[in-house]
């Protein structure tokens, strides 16, 4: 189910909102520079702006570029308001962990061991999921190039409390 959600999000998310196609493609060099900045300087990059500004289009393009760059993309999650799974914060870290395991051989065994050790982890708190499925396994990658996780549409997550818990 999670793999299907991941692939659907990548394949069916609009690349550019209506009316922003030229503006979006004209900024590709600037986006490349921003991508390099993400790699070099910041563990967290927050893209913000008003509704309709093209944030999701930028995230989709960044997702595609990182997916094409060998080994950079760890995982993605596009929240969507009122969607059964994409609006549900409780699947965020499980989905990202699943994608990390698929995208990085070194993380696969560590994440798999976490789930084997505690099969109920998928129903545990987001804090426990983040710690056991993402943070602890990623500590094994200290000497590896960074993996990037993209989360889009946090404001479309089901509740403000869930949004705050994620942050």
PDB file of C-alpha atoms in Angstrom:
ATOM      1  CA  UNK A   1       0.000   0.000   0.000  1.00  0.00           C
ATOM      2  CA  UNK A   2       2.770   2.444   0.918  1.00  0.00           C
ATOM      3  CA  UNK A   3       4.682   1.814  -2.296  1.00  0.00           C
ATOM      4  CA  UNK A   4       1.509   2.462  -4.276  1.00  0.00           C
ATOM      5  CA  UNK A   5       0.912   5.709  -2.393  1.00  0.00           C
ATOM      6  CA  UNK A   6       4.509   6.808  -3.014  1.00  0.00           C
ATOM      7  CA  UNK A   7       4.382   6.069  -6.734  1.00  0.00           C
ATOM      8  CA  UNK A   8       0.940   7.660  -7.114  1.00  0.00           C
ATOM      9  CA  UNK A   9       2.139  10.825  -5.382  1.00  0.00           C
ATOM     10  CA  UNK A  10       5.112  11.131  -7.702  1.00  0.00           C
ATOM     11  CA  UNK A  11       3.269  10.280 -10.911  1.00  0.00           C
ATOM     12  CA  UNK A  12       0.015  12.169 -10.351  1.00  0.00           C
ATOM     13  CA  UNK A  13       1.066  15.321  -8.592  1.00  0.00           C
ATOM     14  CA  UNK A  14       0.747  18.300 -10.941  1.00  0.00           C
ATOM     15  CA  UNK A  15       4.141  19.551 -12.052  1.00  0.00           C
ATOM     16  CA  UNK A  16       3.027  23.157 -12.378  1.00  0.00           C
ATOM     17  CA  UNK A  17      -0.093  24.925 -11.200  1.00  0.00           C
ATOM     18  CA  UNK A  18      -2.138  26.512 -13.969  1.00  0.00           C
ATOM     19  CA  UNK A  19      -0.645  29.809 -15.103  1.00  0.00           C
ATOM     20  CA  UNK A  20       2.777  29.199 -13.532  1.00  0.00           C
ATOM     21  CA  UNK A  21       4.366  26.962 -16.172  1.00  0.00           C
ATOM     22  CA  UNK A  22       6.679  29.619 -17.661  1.00  0.00           C
ATOM     23  CA  UNK A  23       7.525  31.158 -14.312  1.00  0.00           C
ATOM     24  CA  UNK A  24       8.388  27.715 -12.952  1.00  0.00           C
ATOM     25  CA  UNK A  25      10.609  26.657 -15.848  1.00  0.00           C
ATOM     26  CA  UNK A  26      12.375  30.030 -15.973  1.00  0.00           C
ATOM     27  CA  UNK A  27      13.617  29.453 -12.436  1.00  0.00           C
ATOM     28  CA  UNK A  28      15.284  26.088 -13.107  1.00  0.00           C
ATOM     29  CA  UNK A  29      18.845  27.469 -12.726  1.00  0.00           C
ATOM     30  CA  UNK A  30      17.816  29.141  -9.487  1.00  0.00           C
ATOM     31  CA  UNK A  31      16.270  25.861  -8.315  1.00  0.00           C
ATOM     32  CA  UNK A  32      19.504  24.016  -9.147  1.00  0.00           C
ATOM     33  CA  UNK A  33      21.375  26.504  -6.981  1.00  0.00           C
ATOM     34  CA  UNK A  34      18.847  26.005  -4.178  1.00  0.00           C
ATOM     35  CA  UNK A  35      19.276  22.249  -4.504  1.00  0.00           C
ATOM     36  CA  UNK A  36      23.048  22.643  -4.087  1.00  0.00           C
ATOM     37  CA  UNK A  37      22.447  24.821  -1.024  1.00  0.00           C
ATOM     38  CA  UNK A  38      20.282  22.120   0.508  1.00  0.00           C
ATOM     39  CA  UNK A  39      23.093  19.598   0.094  1.00  0.00           C
ATOM     40  CA  UNK A  40      25.822  21.890   1.357  1.00  0.00           C
ATOM     41  CA  UNK A  41      24.469  23.906   4.243  1.00  0.00           C
ATOM     42  CA  UNK A  42      21.100  23.078   5.715  1.00  0.00           C
ATOM     43  CA  UNK A  43      19.732  19.990   7.384  1.00  0.00           C
ATOM     44  CA  UNK A  44      16.240  21.524   6.991  1.00  0.00           C
ATOM     45  CA  UNK A  45      15.035  23.775   4.215  1.00  0.00           C
ATOM     46  CA  UNK A  46      11.595  25.312   4.620  1.00  0.00           C
ATOM     47  CA  UNK A  47       9.867  26.450   1.427  1.00  0.00           C
ATOM     48  CA  UNK A  48       7.023  28.804   2.266  1.00  0.00           C
ATOM     49  CA  UNK A  49       4.718  31.174   0.455  1.00  0.00           C
ATOM     50  CA  UNK A  50       1.051  31.997  -0.078  1.00  0.00           C
ATOM     51  CA  UNK A  51      -1.427  29.501  -1.510  1.00  0.00           C
ATOM     52  CA  UNK A  52      -1.053  29.228  -5.272  1.00  0.00           C
ATOM     53  CA  UNK A  53       2.545  30.507  -5.315  1.00  0.00           C
ATOM     54  CA  UNK A  54       3.851  27.256  -6.808  1.00  0.00           C
ATOM     55  CA  UNK A  55       5.434  25.624  -3.753  1.00  0.00           C
ATOM     56  CA  UNK A  56       4.089  22.189  -4.657  1.00  0.00           C
ATOM     57  CA  UNK A  57       5.289  22.569  -8.248  1.00  0.00           C
ATOM     58  CA  UNK A  58       8.774  23.404  -6.994  1.00  0.00           C
ATOM     59  CA  UNK A  59       8.693  20.433  -4.622  1.00  0.00           C
ATOM     60  CA  UNK A  60       7.570  18.114  -7.435  1.00  0.00           C
ATOM     61  CA  UNK A  61      10.378  19.314  -9.696  1.00  0.00           C
ATOM     62  CA  UNK A  62      12.902  18.983  -6.881  1.00  0.00           C
ATOM     63  CA  UNK A  63      11.601  15.482  -6.192  1.00  0.00           C
ATOM     64  CA  UNK A  64      12.106  14.466  -9.818  1.00  0.00           C
ATOM     65  CA  UNK A  65      15.609  15.950  -9.950  1.00  0.00           C
ATOM     66  CA  UNK A  66      16.650  14.263  -6.718  1.00  0.00           C
ATOM     67  CA  UNK A  67      15.176  10.963  -7.869  1.00  0.00           C
ATOM     68  CA  UNK A  68      17.299  11.226 -11.019  1.00  0.00           C
ATOM     69  CA  UNK A  69      20.434  12.091  -9.007  1.00  0.00           C
ATOM     70  CA  UNK A  70      21.866   8.769  -7.844  1.00  0.00           C
ATOM     71  CA  UNK A  71      21.036   8.067  -4.233  1.00  0.00           C
ATOM     72  CA  UNK A  72      19.937  11.556  -3.134  1.00  0.00           C
ATOM     73  CA  UNK A  73      16.199  11.107  -2.639  1.00  0.00           C
ATOM     74  CA  UNK A  74      15.368   9.266   0.553  1.00  0.00           C
ATOM     75  CA  UNK A  75      11.597   9.682   0.387  1.00  0.00           C
ATOM     76  CA  UNK A  76       8.693  12.024  -0.283  1.00  0.00           C
ATOM     77  CA  UNK A  77       5.276  12.675   1.171  1.00  0.00           C
ATOM     78  CA  UNK A  78       2.706  15.025  -0.359  1.00  0.00           C
ATOM     79  CA  UNK A  79      -0.069  15.815   2.105  1.00  0.00           C
ATOM     80  CA  UNK A  80      -3.531  16.335   0.615  1.00  0.00           C
ATOM     81  CA  UNK A  81      -6.416  17.672   2.661  1.00  0.00           C
ATOM     82  CA  UNK A  82      -9.343  15.275   3.195  1.00  0.00           C
ATOM     83  CA  UNK A  83      -7.561  12.358   1.495  1.00  0.00           C
ATOM     84  CA  UNK A  84      -7.870   9.078   3.421  1.00  0.00           C
ATOM     85  CA  UNK A  85      -4.122   8.422   3.582  1.00  0.00           C
ATOM     86  CA  UNK A  86      -2.394  11.535   2.242  1.00  0.00           C
ATOM     87  CA  UNK A  87      -4.173  13.717   4.808  1.00  0.00           C
ATOM     88  CA  UNK A  88      -3.288  11.407   7.691  1.00  0.00           C
ATOM     89  CA  UNK A  89      -0.196  12.368   9.700  1.00  0.00           C
ATOM     90  CA  UNK A  90      -0.031   8.900  11.259  1.00  0.00           C
ATOM     91  CA  UNK A  91       1.280   7.390   8.016  1.00  0.00           C
ATOM     92  CA  UNK A  92       3.969  10.033   7.382  1.00  0.00           C
ATOM     93  CA  UNK A  93       6.973   8.463   9.117  1.00  0.00           C
ATOM     94  CA  UNK A  94       6.027   4.882   8.249  1.00  0.00           C
ATOM     95  CA  UNK A  95       5.769   5.903   4.586  1.00  0.00           C
ATOM     96  CA  UNK A  96       9.088   7.762   4.657  1.00  0.00           C
ATOM     97  CA  UNK A  97      10.789   4.831   6.421  1.00  0.00           C
ATOM     98  CA  UNK A  98       9.441   2.436   3.803  1.00  0.00           C
ATOM     99  CA  UNK A  99      10.811   4.647   1.035  1.00  0.00           C
ATOM    100  CA  UNK A 100      14.172   5.000   2.798  1.00  0.00           C
ATOM    101  CA  UNK A 101      14.385   1.212   3.008  1.00  0.00           C
ATOM    102  CA  UNK A 102      13.603   0.914  -0.716  1.00  0.00           C
ATOM    103  CA  UNK A 103      15.988   3.674  -1.746  1.00  0.00           C
ATOM    104  CA  UNK A 104      18.991   2.808   0.423  1.00  0.00           C
ATOM    105  CA  UNK A 105      20.363  -0.686   0.843  1.00  0.00           C
ATOM    106  CA  UNK A 106      22.185   0.245   4.060  1.00  0.00           C
ATOM    107  CA  UNK A 107      18.973   1.450   5.685  1.00  0.00           C
ATOM    108  CA  UNK A 108      16.870  -1.467   4.482  1.00  0.00           C
ATOM    109  CA  UNK A 109      18.229  -4.007   6.962  1.00  0.00           C
ATOM    110  CA  UNK A 110      18.181  -1.579   9.894  1.00  0.00           C
ATOM    111  CA  UNK A 111      14.595  -0.460   9.270  1.00  0.00           C
ATOM    112  CA  UNK A 112      13.513  -4.061   8.659  1.00  0.00           C
ATOM    113  CA  UNK A 113      15.062  -5.109  11.984  1.00  0.00           C
ATOM    114  CA  UNK A 114      13.157  -2.329  13.766  1.00  0.00           C
ATOM    115  CA  UNK A 115       9.863  -3.583  12.331  1.00  0.00           C
ATOM    116  CA  UNK A 116      10.708  -7.233  13.054  1.00  0.00           C
ATOM    117  CA  UNK A 117      11.623  -6.339  16.635  1.00  0.00           C
ATOM    118  CA  UNK A 118       8.405  -4.346  17.130  1.00  0.00           C
ATOM    119  CA  UNK A 119       5.740  -5.166  14.500  1.00  0.00           C
ATOM    120  CA  UNK A 120       3.315  -2.839  16.291  1.00  0.00           C
ATOM    121  CA  UNK A 121       5.541   0.151  15.519  1.00  0.00           C
ATOM    122  CA  UNK A 122       3.245   1.149  12.643  1.00  0.00           C
ATOM    123  CA  UNK A 123       0.561   1.912  15.233  1.00  0.00           C
ATOM    124  CA  UNK A 124       2.800   3.646  17.744  1.00  0.00           C
ATOM    125  CA  UNK A 125       3.184   7.402  18.226  1.00  0.00           C
ATOM    126  CA  UNK A 126       4.738   9.516  15.496  1.00  0.00           C
ATOM    127  CA  UNK A 127       7.597  10.331  17.862  1.00  0.00           C
ATOM    128  CA  UNK A 128       8.447   6.636  18.322  1.00  0.00           C
ATOM    129  CA  UNK A 129       8.106   5.976  14.584  1.00  0.00           C
ATOM    130  CA  UNK A 130      10.401   8.884  13.739  1.00  0.00           C
ATOM    131  CA  UNK A 131      12.996   7.760  16.262  1.00  0.00           C
ATOM    132  CA  UNK A 132      12.982   4.009  15.573  1.00  0.00           C
ATOM    133  CA  UNK A 133      12.298   3.974  11.832  1.00  0.00           C
ATOM    134  CA  UNK A 134      14.183   7.037  10.616  1.00  0.00           C
ATOM    135  CA  UNK A 135      16.547   8.701  13.105  1.00  0.00           C
ATOM    136  CA  UNK A 136      18.201   5.605  14.577  1.00  0.00           C
ATOM    137  CA  UNK A 137      18.705   3.848  11.218  1.00  0.00           C
ATOM    138  CA  UNK A 138      20.050   7.063   9.650  1.00  0.00           C
ATOM    139  CA  UNK A 139      22.740   7.279  12.330  1.00  0.00           C
ATOM    140  CA  UNK A 140      24.370   4.414  10.426  1.00  0.00           C
ATOM    141  CA  UNK A 141      24.872   6.725   7.454  1.00  0.00           C
ATOM    142  CA  UNK A 142      27.158   9.265   9.117  1.00  0.00           C
ATOM    143  CA  UNK A 143      29.875   8.892   6.447  1.00  0.00           C
ATOM    144  CA  UNK A 144      27.388   8.697   3.566  1.00  0.00           C
ATOM    145  CA  UNK A 145      26.116  11.535   1.384  1.00  0.00           C
ATOM    146  CA  UNK A 146      22.924  13.072   2.754  1.00  0.00           C
ATOM    147  CA  UNK A 147      19.551  11.585   1.922  1.00  0.00           C
ATOM    148  CA  UNK A 148      16.808  14.099   1.361  1.00  0.00           C
ATOM    149  CA  UNK A 149      13.246  13.706   2.600  1.00  0.00           C
ATOM    150  CA  UNK A 150      10.654  15.986   1.012  1.00  0.00           C
ATOM    151  CA  UNK A 151       7.389  16.761   2.777  1.00  0.00           C
ATOM    152  CA  UNK A 152       4.903  18.933   0.926  1.00  0.00           C
ATOM    153  CA  UNK A 153       1.615  20.444   2.023  1.00  0.00           C
ATOM    154  CA  UNK A 154       2.049  20.170   5.777  1.00  0.00           C
ATOM    155  CA  UNK A 155      -0.736  22.736   6.093  1.00  0.00           C
ATOM    156  CA  UNK A 156      -3.023  20.157   4.441  1.00  0.00           C
ATOM    157  CA  UNK A 157      -2.385  17.628   7.204  1.00  0.00           C
ATOM    158  CA  UNK A 158      -5.576  16.660   9.052  1.00  0.00           C
ATOM    159  CA  UNK A 159      -5.207  18.730  12.237  1.00  0.00           C
ATOM    160  CA  UNK A 160      -3.083  21.565  13.572  1.00  0.00           C
ATOM    161  CA  UNK A 161      -2.075  19.345  16.491  1.00  0.00           C
ATOM    162  CA  UNK A 162      -0.713  16.780  14.034  1.00  0.00           C
ATOM    163  CA  UNK A 163       1.122  19.510  12.147  1.00  0.00           C
ATOM    164  CA  UNK A 164       2.745  20.708  15.364  1.00  0.00           C
ATOM    165  CA  UNK A 165       3.679  17.174  16.372  1.00  0.00           C
ATOM    166  CA  UNK A 166       5.447  16.681  13.048  1.00  0.00           C
ATOM    167  CA  UNK A 167       7.366  19.928  13.468  1.00  0.00           C
TER     168      UNK A 167
END
